[in-house]
mmCIF file of C-alpha atoms and ligand atoms in Angstrom:
data_model
loop_
_atom_site.group_PDB
_atom_site.id
_atom_site.type_symbol
_atom_site.label_atom_id
_atom_site.label_comp_id
_atom_site.label_asym_id
_atom_site.label_seq_id
_atom_site.Cartn_x
_atom_site.Cartn_y
_atom_site.Cartn_z
ATOM 1 C CA MET A 14 -14.271 29.746 2.124
ATOM 2 C CA PRO A 15 -15.087 27.053 -0.455
ATOM 3 C CA ARG A 16 -13.348 23.784 0.061
ATOM 4 C CA GLU A 17 -11.520 22.097 -2.708
ATOM 5 C CA VAL A 18 -10.657 18.400 -3.010
ATOM 6 C CA VAL A 19 -6.903 18.388 -3.443
ATOM 7 C CA LYS A 20 -6.450 14.698 -4.092
ATOM 8 C CA LYS A 21 -8.526 11.527 -4.026
ATOM 9 C CA PHE A 22 -7.261 7.988 -3.640
ATOM 10 C CA GLU A 23 -8.795 4.670 -4.533
ATOM 11 C CA VAL A 24 -7.691 1.164 -3.743
ATOM 12 C CA SER A 25 -8.751 -1.473 -6.230
ATOM 13 C CA PHE A 26 -8.967 -5.188 -5.500
ATOM 14 C CA VAL A 27 -8.025 -7.507 -8.342
ATOM 15 C CA LYS A 28 -9.225 -11.075 -8.627
ATOM 16 C CA ILE A 29 -9.033 -13.035 -11.872
ATOM 17 C CA LEU A 30 -9.369 -16.673 -10.853
ATOM 18 C CA ASP A 31 -12.342 -17.739 -8.718
ATOM 19 C CA GLU A 32 -12.337 -20.380 -5.988
ATOM 20 C CA ASP A 33 -14.207 -22.704 -8.361
ATOM 21 C CA GLY A 34 -11.482 -22.358 -10.992
ATOM 22 C CA SER A 35 -13.384 -20.065 -13.357
ATOM 23 C CA CYS A 36 -11.306 -17.314 -14.880
ATOM 24 C CA ASP A 37 -12.097 -13.820 -16.147
ATOM 25 C CA ASP A 38 -10.632 -14.201 -19.626
ATOM 26 C CA LEU A 39 -10.531 -10.454 -20.236
ATOM 27 C CA LEU A 40 -8.210 -10.003 -17.267
ATOM 28 C CA LYS A 41 -6.172 -13.201 -17.615
ATOM 29 C CA PRO A 42 -2.422 -12.479 -17.953
ATOM 30 C CA SER A 43 -0.682 -13.586 -21.130
ATOM 31 C CA LEU A 44 0.739 -16.932 -20.063
ATOM 32 C CA THR A 45 0.927 -20.028 -22.256
ATOM 33 C CA ASN A 46 -0.593 -23.295 -21.032
ATOM 34 C CA ASP A 47 2.935 -24.620 -20.530
ATOM 35 C CA GLN A 48 3.796 -21.632 -18.345
ATOM 36 C CA ILE A 49 0.615 -22.102 -16.306
ATOM 37 C CA LYS A 50 1.515 -25.750 -15.761
ATOM 38 C CA GLU A 51 5.040 -24.717 -14.767
ATOM 39 C CA ILE A 52 3.575 -22.344 -12.167
ATOM 40 C CA PHE A 53 1.297 -25.133 -10.876
ATOM 41 C CA GLU A 54 4.255 -27.520 -10.619
ATOM 42 C CA LEU A 55 6.314 -24.917 -8.711
ATOM 43 C CA MET A 56 3.442 -24.496 -6.263
ATOM 44 C CA ILE A 57 3.236 -28.283 -5.779
ATOM 45 C CA LEU A 58 7.000 -28.466 -5.304
ATOM 46 C CA SER A 59 6.861 -25.695 -2.694
ATOM 47 C CA ARG A 60 4.089 -27.454 -0.784
ATOM 48 C CA THR A 61 6.053 -30.719 -0.866
ATOM 49 C CA PHE A 62 9.139 -28.883 0.398
ATOM 50 C CA ASP A 63 7.098 -27.319 3.194
ATOM 51 C CA ASP A 64 5.619 -30.608 4.376
ATOM 52 C CA MET A 65 9.073 -32.200 4.379
ATOM 53 C CA ALA A 66 10.628 -29.274 6.290
ATOM 54 C CA VAL A 67 8.010 -29.542 9.055
ATOM 55 C CA LYS A 68 8.589 -33.303 9.251
ATOM 56 C CA LEU A 69 12.386 -32.849 9.459
ATOM 57 C CA GLN A 70 11.991 -30.265 12.207
ATOM 58 C CA ARG A 71 9.803 -32.678 14.201
ATOM 59 C CA GLU A 72 12.534 -35.309 13.832
ATOM 60 C CA GLY A 73 15.197 -32.873 15.058
ATOM 61 C CA ARG A 74 16.933 -32.809 11.675
ATOM 62 C CA ILE A 75 16.492 -29.043 11.052
ATOM 63 C CA GLY A 76 15.814 -26.082 13.355
ATOM 64 C CA THR A 77 12.739 -23.876 13.765
ATOM 65 C CA TYR A 78 10.988 -23.558 10.425
ATOM 66 C CA ALA A 79 8.604 -20.906 9.010
ATOM 67 C CA SER A 80 6.168 -22.462 6.549
ATOM 68 C CA ALA A 81 4.811 -20.782 3.411
ATOM 69 C CA LYS A 82 1.806 -23.118 3.225
ATOM 70 C CA GLY A 83 -1.235 -21.341 1.772
ATOM 71 C CA GLN A 84 0.898 -18.484 0.443
ATOM 72 C CA GLU A 85 2.160 -20.271 -2.682
ATOM 73 C CA ALA A 86 0.174 -18.123 -5.125
ATOM 74 C CA ALA A 87 1.444 -14.882 -3.583
ATOM 75 C CA GLN A 88 5.042 -16.095 -3.664
ATOM 76 C CA VAL A 89 5.238 -18.130 -6.866
ATOM 77 C CA GLY A 90 3.010 -15.712 -8.819
ATOM 78 C CA SER A 91 5.257 -12.767 -7.981
ATOM 79 C CA ALA A 92 8.664 -14.490 -8.223
ATOM 80 C CA TYR A 93 7.696 -16.092 -11.534
ATOM 81 C CA SER A 94 7.100 -12.671 -13.063
ATOM 82 C CA LEU A 95 10.680 -11.524 -12.361
ATOM 83 C CA GLY A 96 13.091 -11.097 -15.227
ATOM 84 C CA ARG A 97 16.483 -12.852 -15.100
ATOM 85 C CA ASP A 98 18.328 -9.627 -14.244
ATOM 86 C CA ASP A 99 15.902 -8.467 -11.563
ATOM 87 C CA TRP A 100 16.696 -8.969 -7.881
ATOM 88 C CA MET A 101 14.562 -10.518 -5.177
ATOM 89 C CA PHE A 102 14.805 -9.663 -1.466
ATOM 90 C CA PRO A 103 12.904 -12.152 0.729
ATOM 91 C CA ALA A 104 11.950 -11.891 4.379
ATOM 92 C CA PHE A 105 11.960 -15.275 6.185
ATOM 93 C CA ARG A 106 8.848 -17.089 4.916
ATOM 94 C CA GLU A 107 9.645 -16.948 1.203
ATOM 95 C CA ASN A 108 10.543 -20.583 0.596
ATOM 96 C CA ALA A 109 8.114 -20.839 -2.336
ATOM 97 C CA ALA A 110 9.496 -17.619 -3.834
ATOM 98 C CA TYR A 111 13.059 -18.957 -3.545
ATOM 99 C CA ILE A 112 12.022 -22.203 -5.231
ATOM 100 C CA ALA A 113 10.329 -20.290 -8.061
ATOM 101 C CA ARG A 114 13.456 -18.139 -8.430
ATOM 102 C CA GLY A 115 15.553 -21.263 -9.000
ATOM 103 C CA MET A 116 17.269 -21.558 -5.624
ATOM 104 C CA PRO A 117 18.680 -25.095 -5.197
ATOM 105 C CA ILE A 118 16.385 -26.751 -2.655
ATOM 106 C CA GLU A 119 19.237 -28.351 -0.722
ATOM 107 C CA LEU A 120 20.443 -24.842 0.193
ATOM 108 C CA LEU A 121 17.063 -24.079 1.758
ATOM 109 C CA PHE A 122 17.353 -27.224 3.884
ATOM 110 C CA GLU A 123 20.908 -26.246 4.841
ATOM 111 C CA TYR A 124 19.765 -22.774 5.838
ATOM 112 C CA TRP A 125 16.882 -24.049 7.978
ATOM 113 C CA GLY A 126 19.237 -26.675 9.361
ATOM 114 C CA GLY A 127 21.326 -23.858 10.825
ATOM 115 C CA ASP A 128 24.189 -24.082 8.337
ATOM 116 C CA GLU A 129 25.078 -20.656 7.020
ATOM 117 C CA ARG A 130 26.317 -22.168 3.753
ATOM 118 C CA GLY A 131 22.624 -22.425 2.856
ATOM 119 C CA ASN A 132 22.642 -18.654 2.660
ATOM 120 C CA ARG A 133 25.404 -18.589 0.024
ATOM 121 C CA ILE A 134 23.256 -17.968 -2.987
ATOM 122 C CA PRO A 135 24.654 -19.233 -6.294
ATOM 123 C CA GLU A 136 25.636 -16.845 -9.069
ATOM 124 C CA GLY A 137 22.700 -16.262 -11.393
ATOM 125 C CA VAL A 138 19.886 -16.809 -8.904
ATOM 126 C CA ASN A 139 19.668 -13.041 -8.188
ATOM 127 C CA ALA A 140 18.140 -13.321 -4.754
ATOM 128 C CA PHE A 141 19.315 -12.012 -1.408
ATOM 129 C CA THR A 142 19.578 -13.954 1.828
ATOM 130 C CA VAL A 143 16.867 -14.603 4.409
ATOM 131 C CA ALA A 144 16.139 -11.615 6.692
ATOM 132 C CA ILE A 145 14.858 -12.673 10.099
ATOM 133 C CA PRO A 146 14.653 -9.223 11.787
ATOM 134 C CA VAL A 147 11.268 -8.035 10.556
ATOM 135 C CA ALA A 148 11.381 -5.402 7.754
ATOM 136 C CA THR A 149 15.182 -5.081 7.698
ATOM 137 C CA GLN A 150 15.245 -6.402 4.134
ATOM 138 C CA ILE A 151 13.358 -3.286 2.987
ATOM 139 C CA PRO A 152 16.118 -0.650 3.406
ATOM 140 C CA HIS A 153 18.592 -3.088 1.806
ATOM 141 C CA ALA A 154 16.288 -3.588 -1.182
ATOM 142 C CA VAL A 155 15.649 0.143 -1.469
ATOM 143 C CA GLY A 156 19.401 0.860 -1.361
ATOM 144 C CA PHE A 157 19.960 -1.739 -4.066
ATOM 145 C CA ALA A 158 17.203 -0.180 -6.198
ATOM 146 C CA TRP A 159 18.851 3.207 -5.743
ATOM 147 C CA GLY A 160 22.100 1.723 -7.060
ATOM 148 C CA VAL A 161 20.232 0.311 -10.072
ATOM 149 C CA LYS A 162 18.800 3.751 -10.775
ATOM 150 C CA LEU A 163 22.124 5.559 -10.355
ATOM 151 C CA LYS A 164 23.782 3.146 -12.790
ATOM 152 C CA GLY A 165 20.913 3.562 -15.270
ATOM 153 C CA GLU A 166 20.362 -0.207 -15.449
ATOM 154 C CA LYS A 167 17.112 -1.598 -16.843
ATOM 155 C CA LYS A 168 16.242 -3.937 -14.024
ATOM 156 C CA ALA A 169 13.994 -3.914 -10.978
ATOM 157 C CA VAL A 170 13.979 -5.052 -7.367
ATOM 158 C CA LEU A 171 11.212 -7.021 -5.673
ATOM 159 C CA VAL A 172 11.055 -7.044 -1.894
ATOM 160 C CA TYR A 173 8.746 -9.263 0.183
ATOM 161 C CA LEU A 174 7.265 -8.244 3.494
ATOM 162 C CA GLY A 175 4.478 -9.294 5.821
ATOM 163 C CA ASP A 176 1.488 -7.376 7.188
ATOM 164 C CA GLY A 177 3.316 -7.040 10.529
ATOM 165 C CA ALA A 178 6.345 -5.526 8.802
ATOM 166 C CA THR A 179 4.252 -2.522 7.724
ATOM 167 C CA SER A 180 4.353 -1.275 11.334
ATOM 168 C CA GLU A 181 8.155 -1.153 11.461
ATOM 169 C CA GLY A 182 10.264 1.980 11.097
ATOM 170 C CA ASP A 183 12.353 0.309 8.398
ATOM 171 C CA PHE A 184 9.195 -0.074 6.308
ATOM 172 C CA HIS A 185 8.257 3.611 6.527
ATOM 173 C CA GLU A 186 11.784 4.861 5.879
ATOM 174 C CA GLY A 187 12.161 2.510 2.940
ATOM 175 C CA MET A 188 8.781 3.473 1.457
ATOM 176 C CA ASN A 189 9.596 7.164 1.802
ATOM 177 C CA PHE A 190 13.007 6.868 0.173
ATOM 178 C CA ALA A 191 11.609 4.697 -2.642
ATOM 179 C CA GLY A 192 8.873 7.254 -3.326
ATOM 180 C CA VAL A 193 11.060 10.360 -3.168
ATOM 181 C CA PHE A 194 13.741 8.872 -5.438
ATOM 182 C CA LYS A 195 11.180 7.143 -7.705
ATOM 183 C CA LEU A 196 13.050 3.876 -7.436
ATOM 184 C CA PRO A 197 12.563 0.761 -9.594
ATOM 185 C CA ILE A 198 11.146 -1.356 -6.781
ATOM 186 C CA VAL A 199 8.063 -3.499 -6.216
ATOM 187 C CA LEU A 200 7.008 -4.154 -2.620
ATOM 188 C CA VAL A 201 5.021 -7.387 -2.354
ATOM 189 C CA CYS A 202 3.225 -7.468 0.983
ATOM 190 C CA GLU A 203 1.883 -10.895 1.932
ATOM 191 C CA ASN A 204 -0.975 -9.921 4.174
ATOM 192 C CA ASN A 205 -1.477 -13.357 5.714
ATOM 193 C CA GLN A 206 -3.749 -11.898 8.445
ATOM 194 C CA TRP A 207 -1.372 -12.633 11.323
ATOM 195 C CA ALA A 208 1.948 -11.444 12.728
ATOM 196 C CA VAL A 209 2.684 -14.328 15.101
ATOM 197 C CA SER A 210 -0.408 -14.004 17.380
ATOM 198 C CA VAL A 211 -1.309 -10.406 16.428
ATOM 199 C CA PRO A 212 -4.296 -10.313 14.043
ATOM 200 C CA ARG A 213 -4.395 -7.926 11.118
ATOM 201 C CA THR A 214 -7.061 -5.768 12.824
ATOM 202 C CA ARG A 215 -4.730 -5.117 15.776
ATOM 203 C CA GLN A 216 -1.808 -4.407 13.483
ATOM 204 C CA CYS A 217 -3.261 -1.434 11.648
ATOM 205 C CA ALA A 218 -6.497 0.581 11.763
ATOM 206 C CA ALA A 219 -6.555 1.291 8.017
ATOM 207 C CA GLU A 220 -8.973 -0.744 5.927
ATOM 208 C CA THR A 221 -6.234 -1.829 3.520
ATOM 209 C CA LEU A 222 -2.466 -2.002 3.719
ATOM 210 C CA ALA A 223 -2.260 -0.968 0.063
ATOM 211 C CA GLN A 224 -3.348 2.564 0.923
ATOM 212 C CA LYS A 225 -0.127 3.112 2.867
ATOM 213 C CA ALA A 226 1.602 3.618 -0.496
ATOM 214 C CA PHE A 227 -0.422 6.778 -1.210
ATOM 215 C CA GLY A 228 1.123 8.463 1.809
ATOM 216 C CA TYR A 229 4.506 8.007 0.165
ATOM 217 C CA GLY A 230 3.447 9.219 -3.254
ATOM 218 C CA PHE A 231 3.106 6.029 -5.246
ATOM 219 C CA ASP A 232 0.544 3.397 -6.211
ATOM 220 C CA GLY A 233 -0.857 0.757 -3.918
ATOM 221 C CA VAL A 234 -3.045 -2.088 -5.168
ATOM 222 C CA GLN A 235 -4.734 -4.971 -3.464
ATOM 223 C CA VAL A 236 -5.001 -8.398 -5.072
ATOM 224 C CA ASP A 237 -6.462 -11.742 -4.099
ATOM 225 C CA GLY A 238 -3.236 -13.289 -2.858
ATOM 226 C CA ASN A 239 -4.546 -16.836 -3.382
ATOM 227 C CA ASP A 240 -5.170 -16.108 -7.047
ATOM 228 C CA VAL A 241 -1.907 -16.721 -8.855
ATOM 229 C CA PHE A 242 -3.074 -14.903 -12.007
ATOM 230 C CA ALA A 243 -3.937 -11.714 -10.111
ATOM 231 C CA VAL A 244 -0.585 -11.774 -8.285
ATOM 232 C CA TYR A 245 1.384 -12.518 -11.453
ATOM 233 C CA LYS A 246 -0.339 -9.801 -13.451
ATOM 234 C CA ALA A 247 -0.039 -7.096 -10.782
ATOM 235 C CA THR A 248 3.662 -7.867 -10.266
ATOM 236 C CA LYS A 249 4.410 -7.993 -13.986
ATOM 237 C CA GLU A 250 2.752 -4.596 -14.518
ATOM 238 C CA ALA A 251 4.598 -3.135 -11.534
ATOM 239 C CA LEU A 252 7.937 -4.452 -12.845
ATOM 240 C CA GLU A 253 7.275 -2.974 -16.266
ATOM 241 C CA LYS A 254 6.472 0.337 -14.644
ATOM 242 C CA ALA A 255 9.767 0.111 -12.728
ATOM 243 C CA TYR A 256 11.760 -0.627 -15.929
ATOM 244 C CA ARG A 257 10.185 2.462 -17.558
ATOM 245 C CA GLY A 258 11.482 4.612 -14.682
ATOM 246 C CA ASP A 259 7.997 5.331 -13.335
ATOM 247 C CA GLY A 260 8.809 4.415 -9.760
ATOM 248 C CA PRO A 261 7.662 1.997 -7.063
ATOM 249 C CA THR A 262 4.463 0.004 -6.547
ATOM 250 C CA PHE A 263 3.109 -1.585 -3.400
ATOM 251 C CA ILE A 264 1.077 -4.778 -3.880
ATOM 252 C CA GLU A 265 -0.976 -6.108 -0.992
ATOM 253 C CA CYS A 266 -1.637 -9.817 -1.523
ATOM 254 C CA VAL A 267 -4.566 -10.819 0.659
ATOM 255 C CA THR A 268 -3.770 -14.355 1.753
ATOM 256 C CA TYR A 269 -3.533 -16.533 4.844
ATOM 257 C CA ARG A 270 -0.891 -18.248 6.952
ATOM 258 C CA VAL A 271 -2.354 -21.745 7.037
ATOM 259 C CA SER A 272 0.435 -23.079 9.255
ATOM 260 C CA ASP A 273 1.521 -22.024 12.714
ATOM 261 C CA HIS A 274 3.792 -18.963 12.747
ATOM 262 C CA THR A 275 6.751 -21.338 12.904
ATOM 263 C CA THR A 276 7.299 -24.867 14.145
ATOM 264 C CA SER A 277 7.867 -23.264 17.592
ATOM 265 C CA ASP A 278 4.326 -21.886 17.669
ATOM 266 C CA ASP A 279 0.863 -23.359 18.275
ATOM 267 C CA ALA A 280 -1.701 -21.151 16.525
ATOM 268 C CA SER A 281 -4.639 -23.138 17.942
ATOM 269 C CA LYS A 282 -3.986 -21.228 21.201
ATOM 270 C CA TYR A 283 -5.047 -17.907 19.650
ATOM 271 C CA ARG A 284 -6.837 -18.643 16.368
ATOM 272 C CA ASP A 285 -10.420 -19.661 15.651
ATOM 273 C CA PRO A 286 -10.429 -23.012 13.805
ATOM 274 C CA LYS A 287 -13.374 -21.759 11.690
ATOM 275 C CA GLU A 288 -11.126 -19.045 10.283
ATOM 276 C CA LEU A 289 -8.596 -21.664 9.260
ATOM 277 C CA ASP A 290 -11.295 -23.785 7.584
ATOM 278 C CA TYR A 291 -12.556 -20.752 5.684
ATOM 279 C CA TRP A 292 -9.116 -20.081 4.232
ATOM 280 C CA ILE A 293 -8.358 -23.719 3.503
ATOM 281 C CA GLY A 294 -11.441 -23.476 1.279
ATOM 282 C CA LYS A 295 -9.592 -20.796 -0.694
ATOM 283 C CA ASP A 296 -6.444 -22.873 -1.169
ATOM 284 C CA PRO A 297 -4.366 -21.420 -4.029
ATOM 285 C CA ILE A 298 -3.213 -24.802 -5.368
ATOM 286 C CA ASP A 299 -6.736 -26.295 -5.469
ATOM 287 C CA ARG A 300 -7.944 -23.210 -7.263
ATOM 288 C CA LEU A 301 -5.351 -23.459 -10.025
ATOM 289 C CA ARG A 302 -5.908 -27.215 -10.287
ATOM 290 C CA LYS A 303 -9.625 -26.580 -10.881
ATOM 291 C CA TYR A 304 -8.724 -24.115 -13.623
ATOM 292 C CA LEU A 305 -6.383 -26.602 -15.323
ATOM 293 C CA ARG A 306 -9.175 -29.140 -15.184
ATOM 294 C CA ARG A 307 -11.640 -26.753 -16.808
ATOM 295 C CA LEU A 308 -9.063 -26.116 -19.504
ATOM 296 C CA GLY A 309 -8.732 -29.866 -20.078
ATOM 297 C CA ILE A 310 -5.007 -29.929 -19.299
ATOM 298 C CA TRP A 311 -5.170 -31.758 -15.947
ATOM 299 C CA SER A 312 -5.543 -35.488 -15.351
ATOM 300 C CA GLU A 313 -5.040 -37.920 -12.458
ATOM 301 C CA GLU A 314 -1.919 -39.304 -14.153
ATOM 302 C CA TYR A 315 -0.461 -35.823 -14.618
ATOM 303 C CA GLU A 316 -1.076 -35.025 -10.936
ATOM 304 C CA LYS A 317 0.496 -38.333 -9.836
ATOM 305 C CA LYS A 318 3.510 -37.722 -12.060
ATOM 306 C CA ILE A 319 4.231 -34.194 -10.825
ATOM 307 C CA GLN A 320 3.647 -35.152 -7.176
ATOM 308 C CA ALA A 321 6.118 -38.018 -7.559
ATOM 309 C CA GLU A 322 8.661 -35.743 -9.262
ATOM 310 C CA ALA A 323 8.319 -33.140 -6.506
ATOM 311 C CA ALA A 324 8.743 -35.792 -3.801
ATOM 312 C CA GLU A 325 11.857 -37.106 -5.554
ATOM 313 C CA LYS A 326 13.404 -33.621 -5.909
ATOM 314 C CA VAL A 327 12.761 -32.873 -2.243
ATOM 315 C CA ARG A 328 14.146 -36.262 -1.074
ATOM 316 C CA ASN A 329 17.315 -35.744 -3.139
ATOM 317 C CA ALA A 330 17.729 -32.254 -1.697
ATOM 318 C CA VAL A 331 17.450 -33.600 1.871
ATOM 319 C CA GLU A 332 20.107 -36.201 1.083
ATOM 320 C CA LYS A 333 22.451 -33.593 -0.366
ATOM 321 C CA ALA A 334 21.937 -31.186 2.530
ATOM 322 C CA GLU A 335 22.565 -33.906 5.104
ATOM 323 C CA ALA A 336 25.661 -35.195 3.305
ATOM 324 C CA ILE A 337 27.722 -31.992 3.512
ATOM 325 C CA GLN A 338 30.701 -31.959 5.820
ATOM 326 C CA PRO A 339 30.047 -29.939 8.990
ATOM 327 C CA LEU A 340 31.947 -26.661 9.191
ATOM 328 C CA SER A 341 34.933 -26.484 11.490
ATOM 329 C CA PRO A 342 34.758 -23.949 14.357
ATOM 330 C CA ALA A 343 37.704 -22.141 12.723
ATOM 331 C CA ASP A 344 35.460 -21.122 9.813
ATOM 332 C CA ILE A 345 33.661 -18.645 12.061
ATOM 333 C CA PHE A 346 36.936 -16.709 12.227
ATOM 334 C CA THR A 347 38.273 -17.158 8.724
ATOM 335 C CA SER A 348 35.082 -16.355 6.837
ATOM 336 C CA THR A 349 34.356 -13.065 8.602
ATOM 337 C CA TYR A 350 37.507 -10.932 8.429
ATOM 338 C CA ASN A 351 39.867 -10.131 5.601
ATOM 339 C CA GLU A 352 42.487 -9.096 8.141
ATOM 340 C CA MET A 353 41.680 -10.649 11.467
ATOM 341 C CA PRO A 354 42.111 -8.515 14.632
ATOM 342 C CA PRO A 355 44.980 -9.822 16.823
ATOM 343 C CA ARG A 356 42.694 -10.934 19.659
ATOM 344 C CA LEU A 357 40.631 -13.100 17.328
ATOM 345 C CA ARG A 358 43.797 -14.527 15.756
ATOM 346 C CA GLU A 359 44.865 -15.607 19.254
ATOM 347 C CA GLU A 360 41.476 -17.233 19.832
ATOM 348 C CA LEU A 361 41.706 -19.028 16.508
ATOM 349 C CA GLU A 362 45.210 -20.297 17.319
ATOM 350 C CA SER A 363 43.985 -21.549 20.679
ATOM 351 C CA LEU A 364 41.536 -23.837 18.858
ATOM 352 C CA SER A 365 44.263 -25.922 17.294
HETATM 353 C C1 TPP B 419 12.596 -6.521 14.469
HETATM 354 C C2 TPP B 419 11.900 -7.788 14.898
HETATM 355 N N1 TPP B 419 10.971 -7.736 15.872
HETATM 356 C C3 TPP B 419 10.337 -8.857 16.268
HETATM 357 C C4 TPP B 419 10.661 -10.062 15.690
HETATM 358 C C5 TPP B 419 9.933 -11.332 16.110
HETATM 359 N N2 TPP B 419 9.035 -11.706 14.996
HETATM 360 C C6 TPP B 419 9.375 -12.638 14.100
HETATM 361 S S1 TPP B 419 8.242 -12.786 12.894
HETATM 362 C C7 TPP B 419 7.246 -11.629 13.578
HETATM 363 C C8 TPP B 419 5.921 -11.244 12.947
HETATM 364 C C9 TPP B 419 6.035 -10.894 11.515
HETATM 365 O O1 TPP B 419 4.750 -10.752 10.990
HETATM 366 P P1 TPP B 419 4.532 -10.453 9.477
HETATM 367 O O2 TPP B 419 5.366 -9.289 9.052
HETATM 368 O O3 TPP B 419 3.071 -10.334 9.261
HETATM 369 O O4 TPP B 419 5.133 -11.748 8.739
HETATM 370 P P2 TPP B 419 4.596 -13.255 8.799
HETATM 371 O O5 TPP B 419 5.277 -13.929 9.955
HETATM 372 O O6 TPP B 419 3.131 -13.230 8.947
HETATM 373 O O7 TPP B 419 5.049 -13.858 7.507
HETATM 374 C C10 TPP B 419 7.817 -11.113 14.736
HETATM 375 C C11 TPP B 419 7.200 -10.067 15.571
HETATM 376 C C12 TPP B 419 11.667 -10.087 14.706
HETATM 377 N N3 TPP B 419 12.026 -11.192 14.086
HETATM 378 N N4 TPP B 419 12.261 -8.930 14.321
HETATM 379 MG MG1 MG B 420 1.727 -11.760 8.613
#
């Protein structure tokens, strides 16, 4: 019996901006120089935030912290491409994405400081709260996207996930539902090569994570996750596809977790320092800086100015976060139930 090829799949890898700052002008997304500078400044602000958060944790002023260092292009590039009405669902490492989405920085410090008021996202920011249990944000995002589709709204949902999250049941169920119902959702996978101490090669035998999308009937692409232009362009195209009603897209951003998993981890116990050096050489901020320089729109004074502005914004945010009145224990009761069960009411009364 002759065999017939029923279907073929291909994963493409997109890179627009090289490590030396040279850019493929044919592929470059349509961004003005002012927008490119804004993206650069958001990446600097995120890095400044990250460094401060680690310092505060070491001083006992916030709790365990998960850094986004090295992943700024993947996060800022994708969040920056969102429209005002779109919705963003982060996992737990998306500090740079939150900053790019316009989240007040003091709320991020409150959240990482263990104050749940940091998770009360202001009207207009259109982002969901941090999801610590790995991959649990995916079914929420998919459900939200289903609602968008049922209401016939012209908006899309972007959900972040890690390489480790692609092994979770929630990921597979969410991908399947999104594919079957052709939902307006973009899944941005930050493949940062590690899930705590589990390397990418032990996480999944497939050559790419992007190819997982084909199994669920939609497109998967791989981009250089340290190239902000490639990330921005892939996300923008995926969002436009979602607005048109053409269904989901999975974007694998190949990047690296430069920091430890969290401030409670020591990656030097399981990671080759040469690997770290290799990726530091691909730093997403340096790469964009080199491009700005080539374009003639970067100078020492400009760099000094934006670094100082970022430091000032971050310092002010720390002050604001540390100045809020602590919650009273009673708030645990009053903010959870509309009508409190009698036993809890008794407990609450016993507090006073
Ligand atoms: C359901 C669940 N299992 C285990 C954990 C513990 N845990 C926290 S982060 C993490 C690894 C996540 O790896 P990845 O998805 O690659 O994200 P990354 O930390 O690299 O950003 C694990 C296993 C958890 N938070 N939730
Ligand atoms: Mg990971």
